[in-house]
Coordinates of N, CA, C and O in Angstrom, one line a residue:
X286 N 0.8 -1.2 0.0 CA 0.0 0.0 0.0 C 0.9 1.2 0.0 O 1.7 1.4 0.9
X287 N 0.7 2.1 -1.0 CA 1.5 3.3 -1.0 C 0.9 4.3 0.0 O -0.3 4.6 -0.1
X288 N 1.7 4.8 0.9 CA 1.2 5.6 2.0 C 1.8 7.0 1.9 O 1.3 7.9 2.6
X289 N 2.8 7.3 1.1 CA 3.3 8.6 1.1 C 4.3 8.8 -0.1 O 4.8 7.8 -0.6
X290 N 4.4 10.0 -0.5 CA 5.4 10.3 -1.5 C 5.9 11.7 -1.3 O 5.2 12.6 -0.8
X291 N 7.2 11.9 -1.6 CA 7.8 13.2 -1.4 C 8.7 13.4 -2.6 O 9.1 12.5 -3.3
X292 N 9.0 14.6 -2.9 CA 10.0 14.9 -4.0 C 11.0 15.9 -3.5 O 10.8 16.6 -2.5
X293 N 12.1 15.9 -4.2 CA 13.1 16.9 -3.9 C 13.8 17.3 -5.2 O 14.0 16.4 -6.1
X294 N 14.3 18.5 -5.3 CA 15.1 18.9 -6.4 C 16.5 19.2 -5.9 O 16.6 20.0 -4.9
X295 N 17.5 18.7 -6.5 CA 18.9 18.9 -5.9 C 19.9 18.8 -7.1 O 20.0 17.8 -7.7
X296 N 20.6 19.9 -7.3 CA 21.6 19.9 -8.3 C 22.8 19.1 -7.9 O 23.0 19.0 -6.7
X297 N 23.6 18.7 -8.8 CA 24.9 18.1 -8.4 C 25.7 19.1 -7.6 O 25.6 20.3 -7.8
X298 N 26.6 18.7 -6.7 CA 27.4 19.6 -5.9 C 28.1 20.6 -6.7 O 28.3 21.7 -6.2
X299 N 28.6 20.3 -7.8 CA 29.4 21.2 -8.6 C 28.6 22.1 -9.6 O 29.1 22.8 -10.4
X300 N 27.3 21.9 -9.5 CA 26.4 22.6 -10.5 C 26.3 24.1 -10.2 O 26.4 24.6 -9.0
X301 N 26.2 24.9 -11.2 CA 26.0 26.3 -11.1 C 24.6 26.6 -10.7 O 23.7 25.8 -10.9
X302 N 24.3 27.9 -10.2 CA 22.9 28.2 -9.9 C 22.0 28.1 -11.1 O 20.8 27.6 -10.9
X303 N 22.4 28.3 -12.3 CA 21.5 28.2 -13.4 C 21.2 26.7 -13.7 O 20.2 26.3 -14.1
X304 N 22.2 25.8 -13.4 CA 22.0 24.4 -13.6 C 21.0 23.9 -12.5 O 20.2 23.0 -12.8
X305 N 21.0 24.5 -11.3 CA 20.1 24.1 -10.3 C 18.7 24.3 -10.7 O 17.8 23.5 -10.4
X306 N 18.4 25.4 -11.4 CA 17.1 25.7 -11.8 C 16.6 24.6 -12.8 O 15.4 24.4 -13.0
X307 N 17.5 24.0 -13.6 CA 17.1 23.0 -14.6 C 17.2 21.6 -14.1 O 16.9 20.7 -14.8
X308 N 17.6 21.4 -12.8 CA 17.7 20.0 -12.2 C 16.4 19.3 -12.2 O 15.4 19.9 -11.7
X309 N 16.3 18.1 -12.6 CA 15.0 17.4 -12.5 C 14.7 17.0 -11.1 O 15.6 16.9 -10.2
X310 N 13.4 16.9 -10.8 CA 13.0 16.5 -9.5 C 13.3 15.1 -9.2 O 13.2 14.3 -10.1
X311 N 13.7 14.8 -8.0 CA 13.9 13.4 -7.7 C 12.7 12.9 -6.9 O 12.3 13.5 -5.9
X312 N 12.1 11.9 -7.4 CA 10.9 11.4 -6.7 C 11.2 10.3 -5.7 O 12.2 9.5 -5.9
X313 N 10.5 10.4 -4.6 CA 10.7 9.4 -3.5 C 9.3 8.8 -3.3 O 8.4 9.5 -3.0
X314 N 9.3 7.4 -3.3 CA 8.0 6.7 -3.1 C 8.2 5.8 -1.9 O 9.2 5.0 -1.9
X315 N 7.2 5.9 -1.0 CA 7.3 5.1 0.2 C 6.1 4.2 0.3 O 5.0 4.6 0.1
X316 N 6.3 2.9 0.6 CA 5.2 2.0 1.0 C 5.4 1.4 2.3 O 6.6 1.2 2.7
X317 N 4.4 1.1 3.1 CA 4.5 0.5 4.4 C 3.1 0.0 4.8 O 2.1 0.4 4.1
X318 N 3.0 -0.7 5.9 CA 1.7 -1.2 6.4 C 1.0 0.0 7.1 O -0.2 0.1 6.9
X319 N 1.7 0.8 7.8 CA 1.0 1.9 8.5 C 1.9 3.2 8.4 O 3.1 3.1 8.2
X320 N 1.3 4.3 8.6 CA 2.1 5.6 8.6 C 1.4 6.6 9.6 O 0.2 6.5 9.8
X321 N 2.2 7.5 10.1 CA 1.6 8.5 11.0 C 2.4 9.8 10.7 O 3.6 9.8 10.7
X322 N 1.7 10.9 10.5 CA 2.3 12.1 10.1 C 2.1 13.2 11.2 O 0.9 13.4 11.7
X323 N 3.1 13.8 11.7 CA 3.1 14.8 12.7 C 3.5 16.1 11.9 O 4.7 16.4 11.7
X324 N 2.5 16.9 11.5 CA 2.7 18.1 10.7 C 3.4 19.2 11.5 O 4.2 19.9 11.0
X325 N 3.2 19.2 12.8 CA 3.8 20.3 13.7 C 5.3 20.0 13.7 O 6.1 21.0 13.6
X326 N 5.7 18.8 13.9 CA 7.1 18.4 14.0 C 7.8 18.2 12.6 O 9.0 18.1 12.5
X327 N 7.0 17.9 11.6 CA 7.5 17.7 10.3 C 8.1 16.3 10.2 O 9.2 16.1 9.6
X328 N 7.5 15.3 10.8 CA 8.0 13.9 10.8 C 6.9 13.0 10.4 O 5.8 13.1 10.8
X329 N 7.3 12.0 9.5 CA 6.4 10.9 9.1 C 7.0 9.6 9.6 O 8.2 9.4 9.4
X330 N 6.2 8.8 10.3 CA 6.7 7.5 10.8 C 6.0 6.5 9.9 O 4.8 6.4 9.8
X331 N 6.8 5.6 9.3 CA 6.3 4.5 8.5 C 6.7 3.2 9.3 O 7.8 3.1 9.7
X332 N 5.7 2.3 9.4 CA 6.0 1.0 10.1 C 5.5 -0.2 9.3 O 4.5 -0.1 8.7
X333 N 6.3 -1.3 9.4 CA 5.9 -2.5 8.8 C 6.2 -2.6 7.3 O 5.6 -2.0 6.5
X334 N 7.2 -3.5 7.0 CA 7.6 -3.7 5.6 C 7.8 -2.4 4.8 O 7.2 -2.2 3.7
X335 N 8.6 -1.5 5.3 CA 8.8 -0.2 4.7 C 9.7 -0.3 3.5 O 10.8 -1.0 3.6
X336 N 9.3 0.2 2.4 CA 10.2 0.3 1.2 C 10.2 1.7 0.7 O 9.1 2.3 0.4
X337 N 11.4 2.3 0.5 CA 11.5 3.6 0.0 C 12.3 3.5 -1.3 O 13.4 3.0 -1.4
X338 N 11.7 4.0 -2.4 CA 12.3 3.9 -3.7 C 12.6 5.4 -4.2 O 11.7 6.2 -4.2
X339 N 13.9 5.6 -4.5 CA 14.3 6.9 -5.0 C 14.4 6.8 -6.5 O 14.8 5.7 -7.0
X340 N 14.1 7.8 -7.2 CA 14.0 7.8 -8.7 C 15.4 7.5 -9.3 O 15.5 7.1 -10.5
X341 N 16.5 7.6 -8.6 CA 17.8 7.4 -9.2 C 18.2 5.9 -8.8 O 19.4 5.7 -8.5
X342 N 17.3 5.0 -8.9 CA 17.6 3.6 -8.7 C 18.3 3.2 -7.4 O 19.3 2.5 -7.4
X343 N 17.7 3.7 -6.3 CA 18.2 3.5 -5.0 C 17.0 3.1 -4.1 O 16.0 3.8 -4.1
X344 N 17.1 2.0 -3.4 CA 16.0 1.5 -2.6 C 16.5 1.2 -1.2 O 17.5 0.6 -1.0
X345 N 15.6 1.6 -0.2 CA 15.9 1.3 1.2 C 14.7 0.6 1.8 O 13.6 1.0 1.6
X346 N 15.0 -0.5 2.5 CA 13.9 -1.3 3.2 C 14.2 -1.3 4.6 O 15.4 -1.4 5.0
X347 N 13.2 -1.4 5.5 CA 13.4 -1.4 6.9 C 12.1 -1.8 7.6 O 11.0 -1.8 7.0
X348 N 12.2 -2.2 8.9 CA 11.0 -2.4 9.7 C 10.3 -1.1 10.0 O 9.0 -1.1 10.1
X349 N 11.0 -0.1 10.3 CA 10.5 1.2 10.7 C 11.3 2.3 10.1 O 12.5 2.2 10.0
X350 N 10.7 3.4 9.7 CA 11.4 4.5 9.1 C 10.8 5.8 9.5 O 9.6 6.0 9.5
X351 N 11.7 6.8 9.8 CA 11.3 8.2 10.2 C 11.8 9.0 9.0 O 12.9 9.0 8.7
X352 N 10.9 9.8 8.5 CA 11.2 10.8 7.4 C 11.0 12.2 8.0 O 9.9 12.5 8.4
X353 N 12.1 12.9 8.0 CA 12.1 14.3 8.5 C 12.0 15.3 7.4 O 12.7 15.2 6.4
X354 N 11.0 16.2 7.5 CA 10.8 17.2 6.4 C 11.3 18.5 6.8 O 11.2 18.9 8.0
X355 N 11.7 19.3 5.8 CA 12.1 20.7 6.1 C 10.8 21.6 6.1 O 9.7 21.1 5.9
X356 N 11.0 22.8 6.4 CA 9.9 23.8 6.4 C 9.1 23.9 5.1 O 8.0 24.3 5.1
X357 N 9.8 23.4 4.0 CA 9.1 23.5 2.7 C 8.6 22.1 2.3 O 8.3 21.8 1.2
X358 N 8.5 21.2 3.3 CA 8.1 19.8 3.1 C 8.9 19.0 2.2 O 8.5 18.0 1.6
X359 N 10.2 19.3 2.1 CA 11.2 18.5 1.3 C 11.8 17.5 2.3 O 12.0 17.9 3.5
X360 N 12.2 16.4 1.9 CA 12.9 15.4 2.7 C 14.2 15.9 3.1 O 15.0 16.3 2.2
X361 N 14.5 16.0 4.4 CA 15.8 16.5 4.8 C 16.7 15.3 5.4 O 17.9 15.3 5.2
X362 N 16.0 14.4 6.0 CA 16.7 13.2 6.6 C 15.8 12.1 6.7 O 14.6 12.2 6.9
X363 N 16.3 10.9 6.6 CA 15.6 9.6 6.7 C 16.3 8.7 7.6 O 17.6 8.5 7.5
X364 N 15.7 8.2 8.7 CA 16.3 7.2 9.6 C 15.5 5.9 9.5 O 14.3 5.9 9.8
X365 N 16.2 4.8 9.1 CA 15.6 3.5 8.9 C 16.1 2.6 10.1 O 17.3 2.7 10.4
X366 N 15.2 1.9 10.7 CA 15.6 1.1 11.9 C 15.0 -0.3 11.7 O 13.9 -0.5 11.4
X367 N 15.9 -1.3 12.0 CA 15.5 -2.7 12.0 C 15.5 -3.4 10.6 O 14.8 -3.0 9.7
X368 N 16.4 -4.4 10.5 CA 16.5 -5.2 9.2 C 16.6 -4.3 8.0 O 15.9 -4.4 7.0
X369 N 17.5 -3.3 8.1 CA 17.7 -2.3 7.0 C 18.5 -2.9 5.9 O 19.5 -3.6 6.1
X370 N 18.0 -2.7 4.6 CA 18.8 -3.0 3.5 C 18.7 -1.8 2.5 O 17.7 -1.2 2.4
X371 N 19.8 -1.6 1.8 CA 20.0 -0.5 0.9 C 20.6 -1.1 -0.4 O 21.6 -1.7 -0.3
X372 N 19.9 -0.9 -1.5 CA 20.4 -1.5 -2.7 C 20.3 -0.5 -3.9 O 19.5 0.4 -3.9
X373 N 21.3 -0.7 -4.8 CA 21.2 -0.1 -6.1 C 21.5 -1.3 -7.1 O 21.6 -2.4 -6.7
X374 N 21.8 -1.0 -8.3 CA 22.0 -2.0 -9.3 C 23.3 -2.8 -9.1 O 23.5 -3.9 -9.6
X375 N 24.3 -2.2 -8.3 CA 25.6 -2.9 -8.2 C 25.9 -3.3 -6.8 O 26.8 -4.2 -6.6
X376 N 25.3 -2.8 -5.8 CA 25.7 -3.0 -4.4 C 24.5 -3.2 -3.5 O 23.4 -2.7 -3.8
X377 N 24.7 -3.9 -2.4 CA 23.7 -4.0 -1.3 C 24.3 -3.8 0.0 O 25.5 -4.2 0.3
X378 N 23.7 -3.0 0.8 CA 24.1 -2.7 2.2 C 23.1 -3.2 3.2 O 21.9 -3.1 2.9
X379 N 23.6 -3.8 4.3 CA 22.6 -4.2 5.3 C 23.2 -3.7 6.7 O 24.4 -3.6 6.9
X380 N 22.3 -3.4 7.6 CA 22.6 -2.9 8.9 C 21.4 -2.9 9.8 O 20.3 -3.2 9.4
X381 N 21.6 -2.5 11.1 CA 20.5 -2.3 12.0 C 19.9 -0.9 11.9 O 18.6 -0.8 12.0
X382 N 20.7 0.1 11.7 CA 20.2 1.5 11.6 C 20.9 2.2 10.4 O 22.1 2.1 10.3
X383 N 20.1 2.9 9.6 CA 20.8 3.7 8.5 C 20.1 5.1 8.5 O 18.9 5.2 8.8
X384 N 21.0 6.1 8.2 CA 20.5 7.5 8.1 C 20.9 8.0 6.8 O 22.1 7.9 6.4
X385 N 20.0 8.6 6.0 CA 20.2 9.3 4.8 C 20.1 10.8 5.1 O 19.1 11.2 5.6
X386 N 21.2 11.5 4.8 CA 21.2 13.0 5.0 C 21.2 13.6 3.6 O 22.2 13.5 2.9
X387 N 20.1 14.3 3.3 CA 19.9 14.9 1.9 C 21.0 15.9 1.6 O 21.6 15.9 0.5
X388 N 21.2 16.8 2.6 CA 22.1 17.9 2.3 C 23.5 17.4 1.9 O 24.2 18.0 1.1
X389 N 24.0 16.4 2.6 CA 25.3 15.8 2.3 C 25.2 14.7 1.2 O 26.3 14.3 0.8
X390 N 24.0 14.3 0.9 CA 23.8 13.2 -0.1 C 24.6 12.0 0.4 O 25.3 11.3 -0.4
X391 N 24.4 11.7 1.7 CA 25.2 10.6 2.3 C 24.3 9.6 3.0 O 23.3 10.0 3.5
X392 N 24.8 8.4 3.1 CA 24.1 7.4 3.9 C 25.1 6.8 4.9 O 26.3 6.6 4.6
X393 N 24.7 6.7 6.1 CA 25.5 6.2 7.2 C 24.8 4.9 7.7 O 23.6 4.9 8.0
X394 N 25.5 3.8 7.7 CA 25.0 2.5 8.2 C 25.7 2.2 9.5 O 26.9 2.3 9.6
X395 N 24.9 1.8 10.5 CA 25.5 1.5 11.8 C 25.3 0.1 12.2 O 24.3 -0.6 11.9
X396 N 26.3 -0.4 13.0 CA 26.3 -1.7 13.6 C 25.2 -1.9 14.6 O 24.9 -0.9 15.3
X397 N 24.6 -3.0 14.7 CA 23.5 -3.2 15.6 C 23.8 -4.2 16.7 O 22.9 -4.7 17.3
X398 N 25.0 -4.4 17.0 CA 25.4 -5.4 18.1 C 26.2 -6.5 17.5 O 26.6 -6.5 16.4
X399 N 26.3 -7.5 18.4 CA 27.2 -8.7 18.1 C 26.9 -9.3 16.7 O 27.9 -9.6 16.0
X400 N 25.7 -9.6 16.4 CA 25.4 -10.3 15.2 C 24.9 -9.5 14.0 O 24.5 -10.0 13.0
X401 N 24.9 -8.2 14.1 CA 24.4 -7.3 13.0 C 25.4 -6.2 12.6 O 25.2 -5.1 12.9
X402 N 26.5 -6.6 12.0 CA 27.5 -5.6 11.5 C 26.9 -4.8 10.4 O 26.0 -5.3 9.6
X403 N 27.4 -3.6 10.2 CA 27.1 -2.9 8.9 C 27.9 -3.6 7.8 O 29.0 -3.9 8.0
X404 N 27.2 -3.8 6.7 CA 27.9 -4.6 5.6 C 27.5 -4.0 4.3 O 26.4 -3.7 4.0
X405 N 28.5 -3.8 3.4 CA 28.4 -3.3 2.1 C 29.0 -4.3 1.1 O 30.2 -4.6 1.3
X406 N 28.3 -4.8 0.2 CA 28.8 -5.9 -0.7 C 28.3 -5.7 -2.1 O 27.3 -4.9 -2.4
X407 N 29.0 -6.3 -3.0 CA 28.6 -6.3 -4.4 C 27.4 -7.2 -4.6 O 27.2 -8.1 -3.8
X408 N 26.6 -6.9 -5.7 CA 25.4 -7.7 -5.9 C 25.8 -9.0 -6.6 O 24.9 -9.7 -7.2
X409 N 27.0 -9.5 -6.5 CA 27.5 -10.7 -7.1 C 27.3 -11.9 -6.1 O 28.0 -12.9 -6.3
X410 N 26.5 -11.8 -5.1 CA 26.3 -12.8 -4.2 C 27.1 -12.6 -2.9 O 27.1 -13.4 -2.0
X411 N 27.7 -11.4 -2.8 CA 28.4 -11.1 -1.6 C 29.8 -11.6 -1.5 O 30.4 -11.7 -0.4
X412 N 30.4 -12.1 -2.6 CA 31.8 -12.6 -2.5 C 32.8 -11.5 -2.1 O 33.8 -11.9 -1.6
X413 N 32.5 -10.3 -2.4 CA 33.4 -9.2 -2.0 C 32.6 -8.3 -1.1 O 31.5 -7.7 -1.5
X414 N 33.1 -8.1 0.2 CA 32.3 -7.3 1.1 C 33.1 -6.5 2.1 O 34.3 -6.9 2.4
X415 N 32.6 -5.4 2.6 CA 33.2 -4.6 3.7 C 32.2 -4.7 4.8 O 31.0 -4.6 4.7
X416 N 32.7 -4.9 6.0 CA 31.9 -4.9 7.2 C 32.6 -4.0 8.2 O 33.8 -3.8 8.2
X417 N 31.8 -3.4 9.1 CA 32.3 -2.6 10.2 C 31.3 -2.1 11.1 O 30.1 -2.5 11.0
X418 N 31.6 -1.3 12.1 CA 30.7 -0.8 13.0 C 29.9 0.4 12.5 O 28.8 0.7 12.9
X419 N 30.6 1.1 11.5 CA 29.9 2.3 10.9 C 30.5 2.4 9.4 O 31.7 2.3 9.2
X420 N 29.6 2.5 8.5 CA 29.9 2.6 7.1 C 29.2 3.9 6.6 O 28.0 4.0 6.7
X421 N 30.0 4.8 6.0 CA 29.4 6.0 5.4 C 29.8 6.0 3.9 O 31.0 5.8 3.6
X422 N 28.8 6.4 3.1 CA 29.2 6.5 1.7 C 28.3 7.6 1.1 O 27.3 8.0 1.6
X423 N 28.8 8.2 0.0 CA 28.2 9.4 -0.6 C 27.6 8.9 -1.9 O 28.3 8.3 -2.8
X424 N 26.3 9.2 -2.2 CA 25.7 8.8 -3.4 C 26.3 9.6 -4.6 O 26.6 10.8 -4.4
X425 N 26.4 9.0 -5.7 CA 27.1 9.6 -6.8 C 28.6 9.7 -6.7 O 29.2 10.3 -7.5
X426 N 29.1 9.0 -5.7 CA 30.6 9.0 -5.5 C 31.0 7.6 -5.2 O 30.2 6.8 -4.8
X427 N 32.3 7.3 -5.4 CA 32.8 6.0 -5.0 C 33.5 6.0 -3.6 O 34.1 5.0 -3.2
X428 N 33.3 7.1 -2.9 CA 34.0 7.3 -1.6 C 33.2 6.5 -0.6 O 32.0 6.7 -0.4
X429 N 33.9 5.7 0.2 CA 33.3 5.0 1.3 C 34.3 5.1 2.5 O 35.5 5.0 2.4
X430 N 33.7 5.3 3.7 CA 34.5 5.3 5.0 C 33.9 4.2 5.8 O 32.7 4.1 6.0
X431 N 34.8 3.4 6.4 CA 34.4 2.3 7.3 C 35.2 2.3 8.6 O 36.4 2.4 8.5
X432 N 34.5 2.2 9.7 CA 35.2 2.1 11.0 C 35.2 0.6 11.4 O 34.3 -0.1 11.2
X433 N 36.4 0.2 12.0 CA 36.6 -1.2 12.4 C 36.3 -2.1 11.3 O 35.5 -3.0 11.3
X434 N 37.1 -1.9 10.2 CA 36.9 -2.5 8.9 C 37.3 -4.0 8.9 O 38.3 -4.4 9.5
X435 N 36.5 -4.8 8.2 CA 36.9 -6.1 7.9 C 36.5 -6.3 6.4 O 35.4 -6.0 6.0
X436 N 37.5 -6.7 5.6 CA 37.2 -6.9 4.1 C 37.3 -8.3 3.8 O 38.3 -9.0 4.2
X437 N 36.3 -8.8 3.1 CA 36.4 -10.2 2.6 C 36.3 -10.2 1.1 O 35.6 -9.4 0.5
X438 N 37.1 -11.1 0.5 CA 37.1 -11.3 -0.9 C 37.3 -12.7 -1.3 O 38.3 -13.3 -0.9
X439 N 36.2 -13.3 -1.9 CA 36.3 -14.7 -2.2 C 36.2 -14.9 -3.7 O 35.5 -14.2 -4.4
X440 N 36.9 -15.9 -4.3 CA 36.8 -16.1 -5.7 C 37.7 -15.3 -6.5 O 38.6 -14.6 -6.0
X441 N 37.5 -15.3 -7.8 CA 38.4 -14.6 -8.8 C 38.0 -13.1 -8.8 O 36.9 -12.7 -8.5
X442 N 38.9 -12.3 -9.3 CA 38.6 -10.9 -9.5 C 39.0 -10.0 -8.4 O 39.1 -8.8 -8.6
X443 N 39.2 -10.5 -7.2 CA 39.7 -9.6 -6.1 C 38.6 -8.6 -5.7 O 37.5 -8.7 -6.2
X444 N 39.0 -7.7 -4.8 CA 38.0 -6.8 -4.3 C 37.7 -5.7 -5.3 O 38.6 -5.1 -5.9
X445 N 36.4 -5.5 -5.5 CA 36.0 -4.5 -6.5 C 35.1 -3.4 -6.0 O 34.6 -2.6 -6.7
X446 N 35.0 -3.3 -4.7 CA 34.1 -2.3 -4.1 C 34.5 -0.8 -4.3 O 33.7 0.0 -4.5
X447 N 35.8 -0.6 -4.2 CA 36.3 0.8 -4.3 C 36.8 1.1 -5.6 O 37.4 1.0 -6.3

């Protein structure tokens, strides 16, 4: 059941002001079993089988998700909690808690305890993966930061994440 949608327009970091005016809107589509909107605080809570699809081929799934809106009702931050997965066409990330910060165009994935490390792997079945207590990466960039890093690489081809 589709329970909410939001859009944002955001130029690339190096774009000029005139390019910003021409930047296409990025659509965000959210589905969940339930939702609750607090207009005064600018927060939407989505619960149960939450799926967030961004128009630039990026999907986030979680048990619960908080979407924080700016004063103009644009998405400023998203916090996903419980069984979090983040995918695009080439990589999958899993963790206990993830935060997307629109202004920085960054995703931060956090460790959830002994059995739930933050993990970023290729979509090749996970033969090449990074795990750690905290993984940060920037959308549209190949830059990744990992704390308490463990790198695994199985099979031919070596590590291809970075």
